[in-house]
Amino acid sequence: MKNFKYILLILIAGASLSSCGYNAMVEKQESVTAQWGNVQNAYQRRADLIPNLVATVKGYAEHEQETFTQVTEARSKATQITVDPENLTEESLQQYQ
């Protein structure tokens, strides 16, 4: 009978301790799930930024293309200038500066 009491006591203690461990495991699983959700949110926020960056770069590329075209045209016009020695006056030189 004594052995039966000890066995019953051990079974009850084991059952109560196992439920504490189960609750801790569930709590840790929920914590992991919440943290993984934070990771996914960070990745989504990062993915949402990419189209904005692409649009910014495209807009800047258009501006750069216009600037490059204007500089090229200005250089070609500057090399086409012919200087007539008869017209070398201060006023005509100031026009090109």
CSV table of C-alpha atoms in Angstrom, one decimal:
chain,number,residue,atom,x,y,z
A,1,MET,CA,0.0,0.0,0.0
A,2,LYS,CA,2.9,2.4,0.8
A,3,ASN,CA,4.3,1.8,-2.6
A,4,PHE,CA,1.0,2.5,-4.2
A,5,LYS,CA,0.8,5.9,-2.4
A,6,TYR,CA,4.3,6.8,-3.5
A,7,ILE,CA,3.6,5.8,-7.1
A,8,LEU,CA,0.3,7.8,-7.0
A,9,LEU,CA,2.1,10.8,-5.5
A,10,ILE,CA,4.8,10.6,-8.2
A,11,LEU,CA,2.2,10.4,-11.0
A,12,ILE,CA,0.3,13.4,-9.6
A,13,ALA,CA,3.5,15.4,-9.2
A,14,GLY,CA,4.6,14.4,-12.7
A,15,ALA,CA,1.3,15.4,-14.2
A,16,SER,CA,1.3,18.8,-12.6
A,17,LEU,CA,4.9,19.5,-13.6
A,18,SER,CA,4.3,18.4,-17.2
A,19,SER,CA,1.5,20.9,-17.5
A,20,CYS,CA,3.8,23.7,-16.4
A,21,GLY,CA,6.3,22.7,-19.0
A,22,TYR,CA,3.6,22.6,-21.7
A,23,ASN,CA,2.5,26.1,-20.8
A,24,ALA,CA,6.1,27.3,-21.1
A,25,MET,CA,6.5,25.7,-24.5
A,26,VAL,CA,3.3,27.3,-25.8
A,27,GLU,CA,4.4,30.7,-24.5
A,28,LYS,CA,7.8,30.3,-26.2
A,29,GLN,CA,6.1,29.2,-29.4
A,30,GLU,CA,3.9,32.3,-29.4
A,31,SER,CA,6.9,34.5,-28.7
A,32,VAL,CA,8.8,32.9,-31.7
A,33,THR,CA,5.7,33.4,-33.9
A,34,ALA,CA,5.5,37.1,-32.9
A,35,GLN,CA,9.2,37.7,-33.5
A,36,TRP,CA,9.0,36.0,-36.9
A,37,GLY,CA,6.1,38.3,-37.7
A,38,ASN,CA,8.4,41.3,-36.9
A,39,VAL,CA,11.0,39.9,-39.3
A,40,GLN,CA,8.5,39.5,-42.1
A,41,ASN,CA,7.3,43.1,-41.5
A,42,ALA,CA,10.8,44.4,-41.8
A,43,TYR,CA,11.3,42.5,-45.1
A,44,GLN,CA,8.0,43.8,-46.4
A,45,ARG,CA,8.9,47.4,-45.5
A,46,ARG,CA,12.2,46.9,-47.3
A,47,ALA,CA,10.5,45.5,-50.4
A,48,ASP,CA,8.1,48.4,-50.4
A,49,LEU,CA,11.0,50.9,-50.6
A,50,ILE,CA,12.5,49.4,-53.8
A,51,PRO,CA,9.8,50.8,-56.2
A,52,ASN,CA,10.3,54.2,-54.6
A,53,LEU,CA,14.1,54.0,-55.1
A,54,VAL,CA,13.7,52.9,-58.7
A,55,ALA,CA,11.3,55.8,-59.5
A,56,THR,CA,13.8,58.2,-57.9
A,57,VAL,CA,16.7,56.9,-59.9
A,58,LYS,CA,14.6,57.0,-63.2
A,59,GLY,CA,13.7,60.6,-62.5
A,60,TYR,CA,17.3,61.5,-61.8
A,61,ALA,CA,18.4,59.7,-64.9
A,62,GLU,CA,16.1,61.8,-67.0
A,63,HIS,CA,17.4,65.0,-65.4
A,64,GLU,CA,21.0,63.8,-66.1
A,65,GLN,CA,20.2,63.0,-69.7
A,66,GLU,CA,18.8,66.5,-70.2
A,67,THR,CA,21.8,68.0,-68.6
A,68,PHE,CA,24.2,65.9,-70.6
A,69,THR,CA,22.4,66.9,-73.8
A,70,GLN,CA,22.6,70.6,-73.0
A,71,VAL,CA,26.3,70.4,-72.1
A,72,THR,CA,27.0,68.5,-75.4
A,73,GLU,CA,25.1,71.1,-77.4
A,74,ALA,CA,26.9,74.0,-75.7
A,75,ARG,CA,30.3,72.4,-76.3
A,76,SER,CA,29.5,71.8,-80.0
A,77,LYS,CA,28.4,75.4,-80.4
A,78,ALA,CA,31.5,76.7,-78.6
A,79,THR,CA,33.8,74.8,-81.0
A,80,GLN,CA,31.9,76.2,-84.0
A,81,ILE,CA,32.7,79.8,-83.2
A,82,THR,CA,35.0,81.5,-85.6
A,83,VAL,CA,36.8,84.6,-84.5
A,84,ASP,CA,37.2,87.3,-87.1
A,85,PRO,CA,40.3,89.4,-86.3
A,86,GLU,CA,38.5,92.5,-87.4
A,87,ASN,CA,35.8,92.1,-84.7
A,88,LEU,CA,38.1,91.5,-81.7
A,89,THR,CA,36.8,94.2,-79.4
A,90,GLU,CA,36.2,94.1,-75.7
A,91,GLU,CA,32.4,94.1,-76.2
A,92,SER,CA,32.5,91.1,-78.5
A,93,LEU,CA,34.8,89.1,-76.2
A,94,GLN,CA,32.5,89.8,-73.2
A,95,GLN,CA,29.7,88.2,-75.1
A,96,TYR,CA,31.3,84.7,-74.9
A,97,GLN,CA,32.2,84.9,-71.2
